C-alpha positions as a Python dict, from the first residue, in 0.01 Angstrom:
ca = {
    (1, 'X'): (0, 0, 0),
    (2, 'X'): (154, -162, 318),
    (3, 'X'): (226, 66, 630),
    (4, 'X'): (580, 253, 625),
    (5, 'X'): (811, 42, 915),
    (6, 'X'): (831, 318, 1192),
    (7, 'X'): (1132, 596, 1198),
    (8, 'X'): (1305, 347, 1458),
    (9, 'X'): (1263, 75, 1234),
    (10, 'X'): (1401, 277, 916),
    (11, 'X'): (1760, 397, 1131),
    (12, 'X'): (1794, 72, 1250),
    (13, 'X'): (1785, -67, 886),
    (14, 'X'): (2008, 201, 772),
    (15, 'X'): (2240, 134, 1028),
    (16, 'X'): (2265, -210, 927),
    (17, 'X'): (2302, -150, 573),
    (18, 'X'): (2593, 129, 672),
    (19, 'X'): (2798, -143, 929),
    (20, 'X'): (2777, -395, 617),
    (21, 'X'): (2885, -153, 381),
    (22, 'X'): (3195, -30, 614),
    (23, 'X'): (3269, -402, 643),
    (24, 'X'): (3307, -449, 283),
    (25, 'X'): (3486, -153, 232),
    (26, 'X'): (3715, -153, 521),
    (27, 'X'): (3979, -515, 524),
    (28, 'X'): (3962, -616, 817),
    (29, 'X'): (3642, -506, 945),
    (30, 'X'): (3516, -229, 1134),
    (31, 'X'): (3804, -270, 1373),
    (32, 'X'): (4070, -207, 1120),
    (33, 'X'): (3834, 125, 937),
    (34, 'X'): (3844, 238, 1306),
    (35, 'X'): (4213, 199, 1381),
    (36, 'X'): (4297, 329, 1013),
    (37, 'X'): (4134, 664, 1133),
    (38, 'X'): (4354, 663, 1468),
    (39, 'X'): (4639, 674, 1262),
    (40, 'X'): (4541, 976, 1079),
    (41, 'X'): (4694, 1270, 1309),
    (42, 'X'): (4742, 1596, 1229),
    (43, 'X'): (5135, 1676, 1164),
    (44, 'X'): (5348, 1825, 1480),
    (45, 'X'): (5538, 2145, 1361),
    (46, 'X'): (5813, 2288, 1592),
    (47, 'X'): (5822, 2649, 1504),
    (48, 'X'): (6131, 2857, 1648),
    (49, 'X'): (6149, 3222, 1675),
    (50, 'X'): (6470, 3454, 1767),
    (51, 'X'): (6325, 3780, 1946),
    (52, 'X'): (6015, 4006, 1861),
    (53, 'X'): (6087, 4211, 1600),
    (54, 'X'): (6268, 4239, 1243),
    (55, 'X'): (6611, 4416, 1332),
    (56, 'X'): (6675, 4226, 1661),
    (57, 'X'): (6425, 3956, 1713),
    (58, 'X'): (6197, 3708, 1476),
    (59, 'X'): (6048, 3903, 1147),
    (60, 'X'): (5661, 3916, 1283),
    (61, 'X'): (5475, 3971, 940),
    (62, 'X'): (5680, 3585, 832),
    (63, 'X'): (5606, 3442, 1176),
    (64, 'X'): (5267, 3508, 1132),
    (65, 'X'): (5226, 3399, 746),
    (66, 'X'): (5376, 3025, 911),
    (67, 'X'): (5149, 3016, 1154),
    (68, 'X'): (4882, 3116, 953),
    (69, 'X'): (4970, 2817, 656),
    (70, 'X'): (5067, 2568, 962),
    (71, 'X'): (4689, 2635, 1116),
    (72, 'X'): (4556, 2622, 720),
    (73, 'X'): (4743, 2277, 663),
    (74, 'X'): (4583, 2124, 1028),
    (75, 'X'): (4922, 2099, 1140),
    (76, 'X'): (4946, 2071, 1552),
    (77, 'X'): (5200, 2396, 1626),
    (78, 'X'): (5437, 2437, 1929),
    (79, 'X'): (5706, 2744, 1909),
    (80, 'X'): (5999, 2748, 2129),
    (81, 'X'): (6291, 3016, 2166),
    (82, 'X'): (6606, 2987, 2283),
    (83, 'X'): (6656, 3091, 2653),
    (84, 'X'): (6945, 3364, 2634),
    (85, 'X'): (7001, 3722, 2624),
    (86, 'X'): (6917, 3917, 2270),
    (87, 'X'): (7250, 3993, 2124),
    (88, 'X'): (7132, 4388, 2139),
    (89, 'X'): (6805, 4584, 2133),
    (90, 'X'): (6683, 4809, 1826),
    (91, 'X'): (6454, 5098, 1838),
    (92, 'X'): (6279, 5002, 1614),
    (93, 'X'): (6154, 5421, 1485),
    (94, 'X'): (6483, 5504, 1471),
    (95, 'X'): (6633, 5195, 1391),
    (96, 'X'): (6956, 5222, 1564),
    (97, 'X'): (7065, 5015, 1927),
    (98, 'X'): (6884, 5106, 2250),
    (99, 'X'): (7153, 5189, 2463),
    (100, 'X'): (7201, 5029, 2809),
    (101, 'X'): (6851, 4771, 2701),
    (102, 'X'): (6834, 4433, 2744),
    (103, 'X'): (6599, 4170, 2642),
    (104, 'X'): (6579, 3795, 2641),
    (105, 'X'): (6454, 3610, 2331),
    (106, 'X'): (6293, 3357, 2493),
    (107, 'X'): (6046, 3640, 2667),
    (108, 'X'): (6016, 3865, 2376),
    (109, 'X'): (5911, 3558, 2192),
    (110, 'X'): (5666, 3502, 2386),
    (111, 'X'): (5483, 3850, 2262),
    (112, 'X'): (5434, 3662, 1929),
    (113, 'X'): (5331, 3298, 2050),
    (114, 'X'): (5084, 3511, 2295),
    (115, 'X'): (5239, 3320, 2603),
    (116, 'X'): (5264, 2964, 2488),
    (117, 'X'): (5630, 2912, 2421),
    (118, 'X'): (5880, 2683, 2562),
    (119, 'X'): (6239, 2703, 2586),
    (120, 'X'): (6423, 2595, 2265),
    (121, 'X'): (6616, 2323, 2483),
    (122, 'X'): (6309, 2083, 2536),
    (123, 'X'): (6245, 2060, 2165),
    (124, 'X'): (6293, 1722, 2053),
    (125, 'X'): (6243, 1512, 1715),
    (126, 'X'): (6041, 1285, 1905),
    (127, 'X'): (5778, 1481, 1966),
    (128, 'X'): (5715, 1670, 1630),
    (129, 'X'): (5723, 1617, 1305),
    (130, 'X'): (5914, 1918, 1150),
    (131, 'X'): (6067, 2243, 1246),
    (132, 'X'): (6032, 2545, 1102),
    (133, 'X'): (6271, 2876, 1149),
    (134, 'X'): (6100, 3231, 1056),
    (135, 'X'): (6348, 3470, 950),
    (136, 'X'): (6418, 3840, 1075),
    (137, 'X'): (6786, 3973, 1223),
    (138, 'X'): (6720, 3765, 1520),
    (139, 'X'): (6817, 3442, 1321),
    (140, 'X'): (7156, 3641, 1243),
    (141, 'X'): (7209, 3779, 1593),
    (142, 'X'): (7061, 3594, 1825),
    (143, 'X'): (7046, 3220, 1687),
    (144, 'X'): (7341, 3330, 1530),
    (145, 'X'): (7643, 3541, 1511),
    (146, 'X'): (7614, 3545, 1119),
    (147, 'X'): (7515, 3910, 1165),
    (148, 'X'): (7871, 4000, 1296),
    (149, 'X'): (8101, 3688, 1172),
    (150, 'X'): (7993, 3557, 858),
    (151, 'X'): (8095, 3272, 759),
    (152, 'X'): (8266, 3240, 1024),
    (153, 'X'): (7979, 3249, 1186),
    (154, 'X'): (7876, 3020, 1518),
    (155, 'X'): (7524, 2864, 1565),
    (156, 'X'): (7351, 2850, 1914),
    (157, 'X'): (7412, 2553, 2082),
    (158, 'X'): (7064, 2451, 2087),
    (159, 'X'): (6952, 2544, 1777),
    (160, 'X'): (7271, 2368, 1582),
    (161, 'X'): (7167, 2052, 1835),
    (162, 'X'): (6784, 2036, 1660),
    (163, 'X'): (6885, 2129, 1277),
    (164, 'X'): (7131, 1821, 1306),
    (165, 'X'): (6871, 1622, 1527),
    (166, 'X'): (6592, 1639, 1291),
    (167, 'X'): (6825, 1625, 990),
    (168, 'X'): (6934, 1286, 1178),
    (169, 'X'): (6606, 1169, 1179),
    (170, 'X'): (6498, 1256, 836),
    (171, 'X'): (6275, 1515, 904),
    (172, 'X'): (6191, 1848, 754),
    (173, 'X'): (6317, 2163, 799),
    (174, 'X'): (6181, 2472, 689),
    (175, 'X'): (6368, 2826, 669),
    (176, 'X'): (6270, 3158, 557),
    (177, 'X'): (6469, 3515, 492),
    (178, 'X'): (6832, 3517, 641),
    (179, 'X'): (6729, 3158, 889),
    (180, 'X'): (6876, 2955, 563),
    (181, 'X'): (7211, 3058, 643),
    (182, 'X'): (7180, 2829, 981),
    (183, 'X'): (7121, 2515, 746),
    (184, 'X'): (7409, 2602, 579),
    (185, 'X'): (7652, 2629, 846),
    (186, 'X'): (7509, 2354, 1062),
    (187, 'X'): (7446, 2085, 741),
    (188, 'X'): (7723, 2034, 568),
    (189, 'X'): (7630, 1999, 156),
    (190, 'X'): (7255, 2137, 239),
    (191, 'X'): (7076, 2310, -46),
    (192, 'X'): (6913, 2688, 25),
    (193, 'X'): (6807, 2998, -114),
    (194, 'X'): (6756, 3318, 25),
    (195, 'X'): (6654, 3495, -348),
    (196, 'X'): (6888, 3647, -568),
    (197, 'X'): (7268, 3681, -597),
    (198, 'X'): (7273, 4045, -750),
    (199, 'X'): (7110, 4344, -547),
    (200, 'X'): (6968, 4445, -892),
    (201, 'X'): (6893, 4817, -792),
    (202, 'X'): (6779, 4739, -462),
    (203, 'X'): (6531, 4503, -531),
    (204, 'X'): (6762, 4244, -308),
    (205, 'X'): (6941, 4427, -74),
    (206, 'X'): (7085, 4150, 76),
    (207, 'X'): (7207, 3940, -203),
    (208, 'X'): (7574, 3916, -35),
    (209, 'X'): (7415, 3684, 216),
    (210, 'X'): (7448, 3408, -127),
    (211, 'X'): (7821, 3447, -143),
    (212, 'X'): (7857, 3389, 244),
    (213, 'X'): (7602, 3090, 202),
    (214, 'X'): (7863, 2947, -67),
    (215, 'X'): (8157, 3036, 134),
    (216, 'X'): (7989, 2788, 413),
    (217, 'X'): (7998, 2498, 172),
    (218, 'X'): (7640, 2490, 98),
    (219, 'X'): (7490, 2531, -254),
    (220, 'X'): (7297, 2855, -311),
    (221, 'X'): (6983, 2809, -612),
    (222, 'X'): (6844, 3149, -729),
    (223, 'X'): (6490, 3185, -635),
    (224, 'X'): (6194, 3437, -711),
    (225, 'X'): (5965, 3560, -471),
    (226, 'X'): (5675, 3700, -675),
    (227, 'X'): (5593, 3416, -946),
    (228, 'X'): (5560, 3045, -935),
    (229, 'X'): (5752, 2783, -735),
    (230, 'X'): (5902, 3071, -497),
    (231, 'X'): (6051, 2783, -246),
    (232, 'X'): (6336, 2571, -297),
    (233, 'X'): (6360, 2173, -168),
    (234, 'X'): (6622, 2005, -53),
    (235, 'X'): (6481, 1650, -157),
    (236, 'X'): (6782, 1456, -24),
    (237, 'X'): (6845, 1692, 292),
    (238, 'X'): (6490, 1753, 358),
    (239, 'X'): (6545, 2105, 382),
    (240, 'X'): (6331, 2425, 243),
    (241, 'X'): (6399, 2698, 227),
    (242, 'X'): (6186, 3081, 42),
    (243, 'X'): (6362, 3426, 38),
    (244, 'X'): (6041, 3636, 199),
    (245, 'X'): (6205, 3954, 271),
    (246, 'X'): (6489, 3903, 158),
    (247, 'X'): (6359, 4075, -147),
    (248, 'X'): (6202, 4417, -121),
    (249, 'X'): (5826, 4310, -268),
    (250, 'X'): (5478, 4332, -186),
    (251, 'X'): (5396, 4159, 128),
    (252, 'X'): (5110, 3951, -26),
    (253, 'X'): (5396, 3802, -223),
    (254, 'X'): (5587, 3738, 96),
    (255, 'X'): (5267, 3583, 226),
    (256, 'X'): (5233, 3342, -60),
    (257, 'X'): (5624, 3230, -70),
    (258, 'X'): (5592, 3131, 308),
    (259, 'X'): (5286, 2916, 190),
    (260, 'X'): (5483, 2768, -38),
    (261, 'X'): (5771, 2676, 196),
    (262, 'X'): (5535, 2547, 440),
    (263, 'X'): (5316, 2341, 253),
    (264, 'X'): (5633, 2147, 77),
    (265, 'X'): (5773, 2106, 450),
    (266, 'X'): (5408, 1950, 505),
    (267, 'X'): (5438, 1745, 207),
    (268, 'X'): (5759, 1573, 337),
    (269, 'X'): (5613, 1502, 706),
    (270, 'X'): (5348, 1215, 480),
    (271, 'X'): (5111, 1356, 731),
}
């Protein structure tokens, strides 16, 4: 049998056959394969957090579950907190206010991004593709004075400034726990859940927060946490929204709502 063509040979072949096949495949040529790939990024996810800490800051168990479905989905995450003084402090052991304490969200924050935050007034639309808003008492008190008003509640400056920028621009927005009830205030008509609408024994201990979410004008759809489809989407808004602790479950069913909520708000970046 004839001699075998040597390795060099045999790679340069292959190569050949590869660039022709790539050619075919790709209209265009090789130049538009390669600048189809380019285009291919890796969606931008603004993540903003209220505080360190369930009763006065950002819930850390649902910051974490985002995180952890942003980093499973390849998204590209940046968190941010507004720069301003927590509306109190809780201990939380004996869950009751730390007299004469003071903390500022932006630097308690911080504890949960492990340094790399930015202040909440930088965020823009233009650089990321969605936003996302954990939940915890911090959305209530310190993006918020739902905790204390209501509905007739205000929103942060900044924060009511990014929910109507990226509603603007027709980009998602993703809430979780009480954080739905900023939607609701800010965008007027929005769709949201935050679980059930009776406390049914307990096992929602904050289903008022449904009636106040009506009172703002926005429609409230009842939501499980614990079986299928636990997130609700705001098609026409772009908005959605999971209950998470808003229900007193198992955390792995927390975990998995989050997911949920995270990769629909995916979903509607096309990324």
């Amino acid at each position: 049998p004839p001699p075998l063509p040597p390795p060099s040979a045999m790679l340069t072949s292959r190569g050949l056959a590869l660039g022709t096949a790539l050619r075919r495949a790709a209209p265009g040529g090789l130049a538009s394969f390669h600048s189809s790939a380019r285009r291919c990024r890796a969606a931008r996810v603004a993540v903003v957090l209220s505080g360190c800490g369930v009763y006065d800051g950002t819930e850390i168990h649902e910051a974490s579950a985002v995180l952890v479905h942003l980093s499973r989905g390849g998204a590209e995450v940046h968190m941010y907190a507004p720069d301003v003084p927590q509306m109190h402090v809780i201990d939380h052991c004996k869950g009751q206010p730390a007299e004469a304490e003071s903390r500022n969200v932006l630097v308690e924050s911080a504890r949960i991004a492990r340094g790399k935050i930015t202040s909440l007034a930088k965020l823009t639309t233009a650089d990321h593709d969605a936003v996302i808003f954990p939940g915890g008492f911090g959305a209530a008190k310190n993006l918020s004075t739902f905790a204390v008003d209501g509905k007739d509640c205000k929103v942060n400056r900044e924060v009511e400034r990014v929910l109507k920028d990226f509603h603007k621009a027709g980009k998602p927005i993703g809430l979780c726990c009480i954080s739905p009830v900023l939607a609701a205030k800010v965008l007027s008509g929005a769709e949201v859940t935050v679980g059930h609408e009776e406390e049914e024994g307990g096992k929602w201990p904050y289903a008022g927060t449904a009636g106040a979410i009506k009172e703002l004008g926005a429609k409230h759809c009842v939501k499980e946490v614990t079986i299928s489809f636990p997130a609700h989407v705001d098609t026409k808004n772009k908005v959605v929204t999971t209950p998470a602790f808003m229900c007193e479950t198992a955390l792995h069913h927390i975990f998995d709502g989050i997911g949920a909520m995270v990769k629909n708000v995916l979903k509607l970046t096309g990324k």
